[in-house]
PDB file of C-alpha atoms in Angstrom:
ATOM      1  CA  UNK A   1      19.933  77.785  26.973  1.00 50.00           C
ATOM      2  CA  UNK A   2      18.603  80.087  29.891  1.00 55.00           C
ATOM      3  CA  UNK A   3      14.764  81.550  29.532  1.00 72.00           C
ATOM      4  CA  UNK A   4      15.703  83.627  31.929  1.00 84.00           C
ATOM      5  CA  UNK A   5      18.672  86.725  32.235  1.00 88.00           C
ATOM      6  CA  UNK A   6      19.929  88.246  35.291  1.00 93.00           C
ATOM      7  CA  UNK A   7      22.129  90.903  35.546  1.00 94.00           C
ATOM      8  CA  UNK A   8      24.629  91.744  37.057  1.00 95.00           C
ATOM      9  CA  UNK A   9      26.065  88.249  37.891  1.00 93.00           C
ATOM     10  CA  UNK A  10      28.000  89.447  40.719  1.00 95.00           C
ATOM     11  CA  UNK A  11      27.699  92.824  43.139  1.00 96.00           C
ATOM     12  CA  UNK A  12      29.718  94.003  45.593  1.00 97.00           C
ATOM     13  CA  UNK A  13      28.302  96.707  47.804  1.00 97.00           C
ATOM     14  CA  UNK A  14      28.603  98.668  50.954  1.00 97.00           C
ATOM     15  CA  UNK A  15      26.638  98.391  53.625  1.00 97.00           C
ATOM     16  CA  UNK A  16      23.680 100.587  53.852  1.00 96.00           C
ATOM     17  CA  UNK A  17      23.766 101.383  49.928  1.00 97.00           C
ATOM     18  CA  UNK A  18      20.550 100.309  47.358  1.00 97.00           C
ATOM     19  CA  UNK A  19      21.062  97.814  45.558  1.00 97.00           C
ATOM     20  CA  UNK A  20      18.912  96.681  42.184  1.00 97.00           C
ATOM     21  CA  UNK A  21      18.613  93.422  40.874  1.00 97.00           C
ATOM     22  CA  UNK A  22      17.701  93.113  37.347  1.00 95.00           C
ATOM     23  CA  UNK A  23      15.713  90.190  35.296  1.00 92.00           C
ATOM     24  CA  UNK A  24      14.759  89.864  31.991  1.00 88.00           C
ATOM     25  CA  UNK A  25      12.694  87.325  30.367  1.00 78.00           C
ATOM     26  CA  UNK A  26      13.517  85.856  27.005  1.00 68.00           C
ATOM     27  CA  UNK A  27      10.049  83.818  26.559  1.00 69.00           C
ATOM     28  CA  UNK A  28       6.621  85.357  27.413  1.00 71.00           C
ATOM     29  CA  UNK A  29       6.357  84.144  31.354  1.00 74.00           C
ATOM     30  CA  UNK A  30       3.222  85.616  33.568  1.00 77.00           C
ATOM     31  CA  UNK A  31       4.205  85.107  37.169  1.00 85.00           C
ATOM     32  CA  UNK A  32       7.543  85.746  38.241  1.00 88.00           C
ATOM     33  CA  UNK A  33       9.300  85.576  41.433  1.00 91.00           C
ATOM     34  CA  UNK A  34      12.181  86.569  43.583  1.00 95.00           C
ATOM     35  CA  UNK A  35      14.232  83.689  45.321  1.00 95.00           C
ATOM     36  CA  UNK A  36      18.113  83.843  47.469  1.00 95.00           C
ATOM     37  CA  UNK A  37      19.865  81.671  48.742  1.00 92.00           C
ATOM     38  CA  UNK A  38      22.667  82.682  51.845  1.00 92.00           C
ATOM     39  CA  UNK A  39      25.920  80.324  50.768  1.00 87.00           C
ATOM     40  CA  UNK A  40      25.247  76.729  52.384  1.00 81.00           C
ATOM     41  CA  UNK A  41      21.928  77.692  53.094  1.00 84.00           C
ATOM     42  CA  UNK A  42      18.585  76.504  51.164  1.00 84.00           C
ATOM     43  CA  UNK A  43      17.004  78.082  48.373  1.00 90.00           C
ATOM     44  CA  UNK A  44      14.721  80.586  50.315  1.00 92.00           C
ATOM     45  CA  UNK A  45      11.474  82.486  48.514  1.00 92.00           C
ATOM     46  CA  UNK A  46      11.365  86.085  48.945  1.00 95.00           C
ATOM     47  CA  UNK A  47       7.895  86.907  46.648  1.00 94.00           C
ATOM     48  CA  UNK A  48       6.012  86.059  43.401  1.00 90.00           C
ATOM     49  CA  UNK A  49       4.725  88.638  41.135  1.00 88.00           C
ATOM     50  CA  UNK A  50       1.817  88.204  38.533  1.00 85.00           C
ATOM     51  CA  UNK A  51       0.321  91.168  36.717  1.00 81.00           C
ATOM     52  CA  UNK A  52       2.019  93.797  37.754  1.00 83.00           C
ATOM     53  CA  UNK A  53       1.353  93.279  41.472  1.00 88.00           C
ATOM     54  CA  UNK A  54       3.061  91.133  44.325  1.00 91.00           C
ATOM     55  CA  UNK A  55       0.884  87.524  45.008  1.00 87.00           C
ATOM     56  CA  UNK A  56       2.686  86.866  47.553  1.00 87.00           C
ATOM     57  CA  UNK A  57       5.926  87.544  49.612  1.00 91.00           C
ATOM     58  CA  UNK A  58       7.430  85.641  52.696  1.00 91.00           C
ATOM     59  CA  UNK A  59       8.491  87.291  56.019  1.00 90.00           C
ATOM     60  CA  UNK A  60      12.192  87.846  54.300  1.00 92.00           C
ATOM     61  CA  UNK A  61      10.502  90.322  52.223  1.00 94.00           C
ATOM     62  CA  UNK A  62      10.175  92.858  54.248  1.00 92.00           C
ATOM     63  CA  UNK A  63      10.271  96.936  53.815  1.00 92.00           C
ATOM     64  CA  UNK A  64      13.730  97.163  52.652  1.00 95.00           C
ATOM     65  CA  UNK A  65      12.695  95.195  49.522  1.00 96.00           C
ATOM     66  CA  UNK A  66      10.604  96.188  46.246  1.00 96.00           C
ATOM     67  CA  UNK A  67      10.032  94.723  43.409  1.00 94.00           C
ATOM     68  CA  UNK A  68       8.811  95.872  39.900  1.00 90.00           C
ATOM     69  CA  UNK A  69       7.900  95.782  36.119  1.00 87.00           C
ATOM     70  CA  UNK A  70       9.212  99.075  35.524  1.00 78.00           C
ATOM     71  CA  UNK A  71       8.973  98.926  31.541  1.00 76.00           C
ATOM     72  CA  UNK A  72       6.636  95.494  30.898  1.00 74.00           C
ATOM     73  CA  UNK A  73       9.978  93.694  30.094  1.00 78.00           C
ATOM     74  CA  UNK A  74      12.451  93.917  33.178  1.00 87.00           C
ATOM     75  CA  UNK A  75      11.655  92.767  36.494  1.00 91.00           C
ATOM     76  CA  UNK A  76      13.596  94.106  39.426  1.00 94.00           C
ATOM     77  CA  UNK A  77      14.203  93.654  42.988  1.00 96.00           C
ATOM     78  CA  UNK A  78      15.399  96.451  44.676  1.00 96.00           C
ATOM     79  CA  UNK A  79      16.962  96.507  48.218  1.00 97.00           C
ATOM     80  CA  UNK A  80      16.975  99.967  50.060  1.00 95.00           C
ATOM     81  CA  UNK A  81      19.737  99.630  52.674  1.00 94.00           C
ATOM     82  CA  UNK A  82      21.707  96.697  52.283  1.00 96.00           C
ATOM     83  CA  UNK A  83      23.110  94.675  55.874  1.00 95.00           C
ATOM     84  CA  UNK A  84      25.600  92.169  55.866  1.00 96.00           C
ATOM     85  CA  UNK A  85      23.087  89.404  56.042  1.00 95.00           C
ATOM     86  CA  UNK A  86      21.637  90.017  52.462  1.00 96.00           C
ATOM     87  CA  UNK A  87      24.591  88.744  51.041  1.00 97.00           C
ATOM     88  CA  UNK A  88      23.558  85.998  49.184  1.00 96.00           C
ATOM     89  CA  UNK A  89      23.222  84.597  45.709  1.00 94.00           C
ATOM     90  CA  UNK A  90      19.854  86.150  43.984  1.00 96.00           C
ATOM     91  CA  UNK A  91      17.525  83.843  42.085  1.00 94.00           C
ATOM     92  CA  UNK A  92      14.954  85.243  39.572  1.00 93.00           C
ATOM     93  CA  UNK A  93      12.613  82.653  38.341  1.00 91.00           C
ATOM     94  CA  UNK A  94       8.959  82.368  35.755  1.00 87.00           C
ATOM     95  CA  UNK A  95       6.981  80.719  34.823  1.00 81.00           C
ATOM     96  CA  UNK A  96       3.684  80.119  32.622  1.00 65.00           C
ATOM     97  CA  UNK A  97       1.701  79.456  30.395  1.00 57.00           C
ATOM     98  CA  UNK A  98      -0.044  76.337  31.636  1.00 56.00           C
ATOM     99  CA  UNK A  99      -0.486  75.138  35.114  1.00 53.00           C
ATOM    100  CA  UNK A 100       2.550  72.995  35.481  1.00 64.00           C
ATOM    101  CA  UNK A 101       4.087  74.850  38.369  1.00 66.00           C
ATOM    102  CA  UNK A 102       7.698  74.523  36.949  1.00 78.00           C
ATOM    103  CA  UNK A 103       9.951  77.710  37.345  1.00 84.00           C
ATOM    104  CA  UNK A 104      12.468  78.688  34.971  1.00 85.00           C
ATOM    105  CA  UNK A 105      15.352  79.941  36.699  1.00 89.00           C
ATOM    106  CA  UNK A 106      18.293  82.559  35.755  1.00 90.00           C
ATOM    107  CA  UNK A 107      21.280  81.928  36.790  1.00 89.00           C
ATOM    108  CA  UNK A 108      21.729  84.510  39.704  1.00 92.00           C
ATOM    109  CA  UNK A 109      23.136  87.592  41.145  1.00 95.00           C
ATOM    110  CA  UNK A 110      25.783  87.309  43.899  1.00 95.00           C
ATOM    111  CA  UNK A 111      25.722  89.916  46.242  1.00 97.00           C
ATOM    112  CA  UNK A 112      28.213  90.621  48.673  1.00 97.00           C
ATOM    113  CA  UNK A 113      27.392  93.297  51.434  1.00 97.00           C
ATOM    114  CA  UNK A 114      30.738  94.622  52.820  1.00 96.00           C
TER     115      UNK A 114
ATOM    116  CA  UNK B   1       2.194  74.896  54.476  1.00 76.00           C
ATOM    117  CA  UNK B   2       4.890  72.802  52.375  1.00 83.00           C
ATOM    118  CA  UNK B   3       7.971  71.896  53.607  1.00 90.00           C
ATOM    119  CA  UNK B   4      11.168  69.724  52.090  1.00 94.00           C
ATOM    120  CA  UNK B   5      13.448  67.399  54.383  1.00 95.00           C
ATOM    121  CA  UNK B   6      16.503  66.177  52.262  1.00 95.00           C
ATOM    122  CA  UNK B   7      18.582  63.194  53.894  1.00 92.00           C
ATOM    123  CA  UNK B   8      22.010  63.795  53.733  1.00 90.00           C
ATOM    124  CA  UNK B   9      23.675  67.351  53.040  1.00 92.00           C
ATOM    125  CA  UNK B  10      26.078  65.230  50.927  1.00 95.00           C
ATOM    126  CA  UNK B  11      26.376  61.979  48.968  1.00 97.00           C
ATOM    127  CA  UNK B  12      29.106  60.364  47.843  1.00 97.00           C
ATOM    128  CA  UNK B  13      29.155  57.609  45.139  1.00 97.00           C
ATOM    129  CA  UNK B  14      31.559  55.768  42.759  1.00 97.00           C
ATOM    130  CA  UNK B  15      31.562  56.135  38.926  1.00 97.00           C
ATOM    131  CA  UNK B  16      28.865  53.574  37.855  1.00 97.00           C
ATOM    132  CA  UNK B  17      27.405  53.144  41.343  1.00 97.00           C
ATOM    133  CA  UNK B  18      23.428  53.691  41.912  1.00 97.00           C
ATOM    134  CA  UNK B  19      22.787  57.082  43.042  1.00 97.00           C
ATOM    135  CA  UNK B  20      20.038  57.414  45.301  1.00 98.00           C
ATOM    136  CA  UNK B  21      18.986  60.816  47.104  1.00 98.00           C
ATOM    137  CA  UNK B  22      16.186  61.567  48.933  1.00 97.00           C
ATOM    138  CA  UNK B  23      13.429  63.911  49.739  1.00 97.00           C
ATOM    139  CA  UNK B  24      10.613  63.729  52.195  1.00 97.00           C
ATOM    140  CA  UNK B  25       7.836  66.316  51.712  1.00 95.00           C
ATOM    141  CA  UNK B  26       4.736  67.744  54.038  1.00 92.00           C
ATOM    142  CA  UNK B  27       1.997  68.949  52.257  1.00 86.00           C
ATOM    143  CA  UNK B  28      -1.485  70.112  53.165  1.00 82.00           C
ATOM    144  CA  UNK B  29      -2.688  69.421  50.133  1.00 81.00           C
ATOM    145  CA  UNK B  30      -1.796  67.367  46.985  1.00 83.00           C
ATOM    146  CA  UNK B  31       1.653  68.045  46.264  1.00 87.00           C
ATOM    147  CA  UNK B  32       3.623  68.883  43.080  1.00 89.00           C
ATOM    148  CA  UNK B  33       7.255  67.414  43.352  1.00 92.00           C
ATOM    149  CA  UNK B  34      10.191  68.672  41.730  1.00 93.00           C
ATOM    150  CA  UNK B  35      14.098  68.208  41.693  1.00 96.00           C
ATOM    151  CA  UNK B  36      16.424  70.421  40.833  1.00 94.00           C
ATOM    152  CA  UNK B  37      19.850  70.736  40.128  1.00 95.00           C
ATOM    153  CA  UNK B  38      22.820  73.065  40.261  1.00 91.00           C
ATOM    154  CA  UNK B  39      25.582  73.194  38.397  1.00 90.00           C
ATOM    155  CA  UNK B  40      28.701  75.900  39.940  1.00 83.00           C
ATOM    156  CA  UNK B  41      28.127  78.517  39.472  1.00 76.00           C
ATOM    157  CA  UNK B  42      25.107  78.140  37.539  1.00 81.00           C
ATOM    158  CA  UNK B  43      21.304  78.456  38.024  1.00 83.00           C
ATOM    159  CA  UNK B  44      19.115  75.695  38.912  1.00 89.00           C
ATOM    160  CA  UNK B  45      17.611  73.609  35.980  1.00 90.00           C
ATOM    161  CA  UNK B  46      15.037  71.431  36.738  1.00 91.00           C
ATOM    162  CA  UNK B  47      15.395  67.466  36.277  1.00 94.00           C
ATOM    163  CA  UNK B  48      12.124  66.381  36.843  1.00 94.00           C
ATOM    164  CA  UNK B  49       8.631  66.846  38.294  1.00 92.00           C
ATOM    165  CA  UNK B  50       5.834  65.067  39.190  1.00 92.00           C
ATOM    166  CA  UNK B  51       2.153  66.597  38.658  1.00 87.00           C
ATOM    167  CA  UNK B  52      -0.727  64.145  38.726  1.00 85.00           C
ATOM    168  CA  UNK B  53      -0.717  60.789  37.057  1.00 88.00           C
ATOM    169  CA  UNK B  54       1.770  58.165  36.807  1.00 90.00           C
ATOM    170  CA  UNK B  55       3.762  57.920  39.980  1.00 92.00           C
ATOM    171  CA  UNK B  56       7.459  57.419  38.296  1.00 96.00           C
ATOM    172  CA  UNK B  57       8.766  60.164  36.458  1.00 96.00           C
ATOM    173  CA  UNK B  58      11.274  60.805  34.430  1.00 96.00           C
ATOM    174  CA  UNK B  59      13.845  63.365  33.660  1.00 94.00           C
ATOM    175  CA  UNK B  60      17.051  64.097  31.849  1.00 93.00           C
ATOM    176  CA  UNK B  61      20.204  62.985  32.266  1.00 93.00           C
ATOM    177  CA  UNK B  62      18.858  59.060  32.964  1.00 96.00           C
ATOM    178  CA  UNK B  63      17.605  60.477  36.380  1.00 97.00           C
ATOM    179  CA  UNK B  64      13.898  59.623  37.325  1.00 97.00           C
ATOM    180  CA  UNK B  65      12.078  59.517  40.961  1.00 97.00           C
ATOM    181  CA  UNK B  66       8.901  58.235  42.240  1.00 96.00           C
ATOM    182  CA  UNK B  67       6.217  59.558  44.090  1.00 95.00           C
ATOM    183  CA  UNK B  68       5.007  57.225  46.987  1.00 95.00           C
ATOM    184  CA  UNK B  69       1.923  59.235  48.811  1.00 93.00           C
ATOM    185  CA  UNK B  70       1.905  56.816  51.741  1.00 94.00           C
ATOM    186  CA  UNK B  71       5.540  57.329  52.389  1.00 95.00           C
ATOM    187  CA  UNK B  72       5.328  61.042  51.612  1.00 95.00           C
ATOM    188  CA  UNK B  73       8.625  60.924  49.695  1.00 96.00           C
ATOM    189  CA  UNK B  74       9.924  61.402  45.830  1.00 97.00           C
ATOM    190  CA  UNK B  75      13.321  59.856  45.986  1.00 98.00           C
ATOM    191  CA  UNK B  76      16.064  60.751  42.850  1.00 98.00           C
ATOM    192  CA  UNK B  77      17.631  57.586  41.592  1.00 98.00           C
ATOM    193  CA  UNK B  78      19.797  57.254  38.799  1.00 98.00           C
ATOM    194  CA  UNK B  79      20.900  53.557  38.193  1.00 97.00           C
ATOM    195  CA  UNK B  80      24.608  54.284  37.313  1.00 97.00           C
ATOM    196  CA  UNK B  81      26.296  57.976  37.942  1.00 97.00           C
ATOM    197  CA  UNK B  82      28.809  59.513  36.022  1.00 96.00           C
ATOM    198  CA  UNK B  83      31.260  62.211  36.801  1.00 96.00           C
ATOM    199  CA  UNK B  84      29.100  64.597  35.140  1.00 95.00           C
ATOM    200  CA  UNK B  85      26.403  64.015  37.421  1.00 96.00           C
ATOM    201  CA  UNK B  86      28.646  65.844  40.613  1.00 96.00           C
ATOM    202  CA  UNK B  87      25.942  68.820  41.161  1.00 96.00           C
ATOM    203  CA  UNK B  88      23.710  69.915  44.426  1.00 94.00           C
ATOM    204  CA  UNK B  89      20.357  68.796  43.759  1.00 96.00           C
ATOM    205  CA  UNK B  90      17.469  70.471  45.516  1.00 95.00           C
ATOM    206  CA  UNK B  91      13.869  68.743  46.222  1.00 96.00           C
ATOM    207  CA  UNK B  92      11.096  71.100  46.027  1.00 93.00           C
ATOM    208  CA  UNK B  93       7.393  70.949  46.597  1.00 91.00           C
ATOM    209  CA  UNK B  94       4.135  73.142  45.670  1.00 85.00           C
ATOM    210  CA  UNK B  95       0.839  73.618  46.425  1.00 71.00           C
ATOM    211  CA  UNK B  96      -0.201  71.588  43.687  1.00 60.00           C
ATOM    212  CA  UNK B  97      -2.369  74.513  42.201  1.00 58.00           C
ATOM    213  CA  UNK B  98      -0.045  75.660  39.195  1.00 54.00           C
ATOM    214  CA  UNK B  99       1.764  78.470  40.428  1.00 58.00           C
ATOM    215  CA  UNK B 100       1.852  77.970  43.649  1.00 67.00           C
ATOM    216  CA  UNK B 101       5.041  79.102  45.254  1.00 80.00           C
ATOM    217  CA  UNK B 102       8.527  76.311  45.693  1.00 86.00           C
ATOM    218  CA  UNK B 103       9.504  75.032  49.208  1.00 89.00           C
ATOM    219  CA  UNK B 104      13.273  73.679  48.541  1.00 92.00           C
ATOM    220  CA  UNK B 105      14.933  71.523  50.656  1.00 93.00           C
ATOM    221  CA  UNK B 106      18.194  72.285  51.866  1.00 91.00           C
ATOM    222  CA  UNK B 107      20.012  70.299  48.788  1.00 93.00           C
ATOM    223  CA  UNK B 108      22.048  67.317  48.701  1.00 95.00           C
ATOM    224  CA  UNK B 109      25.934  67.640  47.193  1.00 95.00           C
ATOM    225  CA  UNK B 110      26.641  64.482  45.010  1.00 97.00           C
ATOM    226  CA  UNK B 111      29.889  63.895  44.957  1.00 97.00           C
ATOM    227  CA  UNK B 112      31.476  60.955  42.341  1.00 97.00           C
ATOM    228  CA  UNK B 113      34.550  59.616  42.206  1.00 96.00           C
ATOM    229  CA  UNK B 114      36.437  57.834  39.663  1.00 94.00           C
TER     230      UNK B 114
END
């Protein structure tokens, strides 16, 4: 059974629109982070998140993307103006407590950028 | 930095055969090893990880891999595969410091046949 729940499982949107990713964790997790993957491509990381601020992001991440705790629960990622090349398959992931560095993973968003 | 180099974007076995897929890591610093797997249209799971301590690890499914710091690899074996076992399965290293963020590789596509 998933720790982790993302909705919606799949998006289709037009180019240029915002887009929000949502993430909900079922067990009590302390660092969470945003991860895509572009179909046939590798599992890329985007940022990590860990009370209530961003710990680190990668050079994907860059001003068209956000990411919050908006209510202490949900944890979103939030694309301003979607391109064609964000279409990919949306990974949100946690982890904690204890230093084991395992992520739980949900099982994704698909978005598709028309 | 961290990086992941998986052998073979897919592997094909028999029913009963030895699976064997492999991961070669870089790492700066003393490395936490992971594999993954993905089911369709599913999220990943994890199978197994190393951390510190004994070098062979095990996971579920009858999968385990071994951690060989002169060879800087963690291999996935799995002594006889089943048709259930037909997945992409991802290699992944940290920084070794708890929540340090994932490098994947680019995954491997196991592929069994009757």
């Amino acid at each position: 059974e998933p720790e982790v729940t993302q909705t919606p499982s799949h998006q289709v949107t037009q180019m240029g629109q915002e887009v929000i990713l949502r993430c909900v964790p079922i067990s009590n997790h302390l660092y969470f982070y945003w991860y895509r993957q572009i179909l046939g491509q590798k599992v890329e990381f985007l940022v990590s998140f860990y009370n209530n601020e961003i710990s680190e992001k990668s050079e994907i991440f860059d001003d068209q993307f956000s990411v919050e705790r908006p209510d202490g629960s949900n944890f979103t990622l939030k694309i301003r103006s979607t391109k064609l090349e964000d279409s990919a398959m949306y990974f949100c992931a946690m982890g904690g407590p204890g230093v084991t560095g395992e992520l739980f993973f949900g099982e994704g968003s698909r978005l598709t950028v028309l | 930095a961290q990086s992941v180099t998986q052998l073979g974007s897919h592997v094909s076995v028999s029913e009963g055969a030895l699976v064997l897929l492999r991961c070669n890591y870089s790492s700066s610093v003393p490395p936490y090893l992971f594999w993954y797997v993905q089911y369709p249209n599913q999220g990943l799971q994890l199978l197994l990880k190393y951390t510190t301590g004994a070098t062979l690890v095990k996971g579920i499914n009858g999968f385990e891999a071994e951690f060989k710091k002169s060879e800087t690899s963690f291999h996935l074996t799995k002594p006889s595969a089943h048709m259930s076992d037909a997945a992409e399965y991802f290699c992944a290293v940290s920084g070794g410091s708890g929540y340090s963020t994932l490098t994947f590789g680019k995954g491997t596509m196991l592929l069994v046949s009757p």
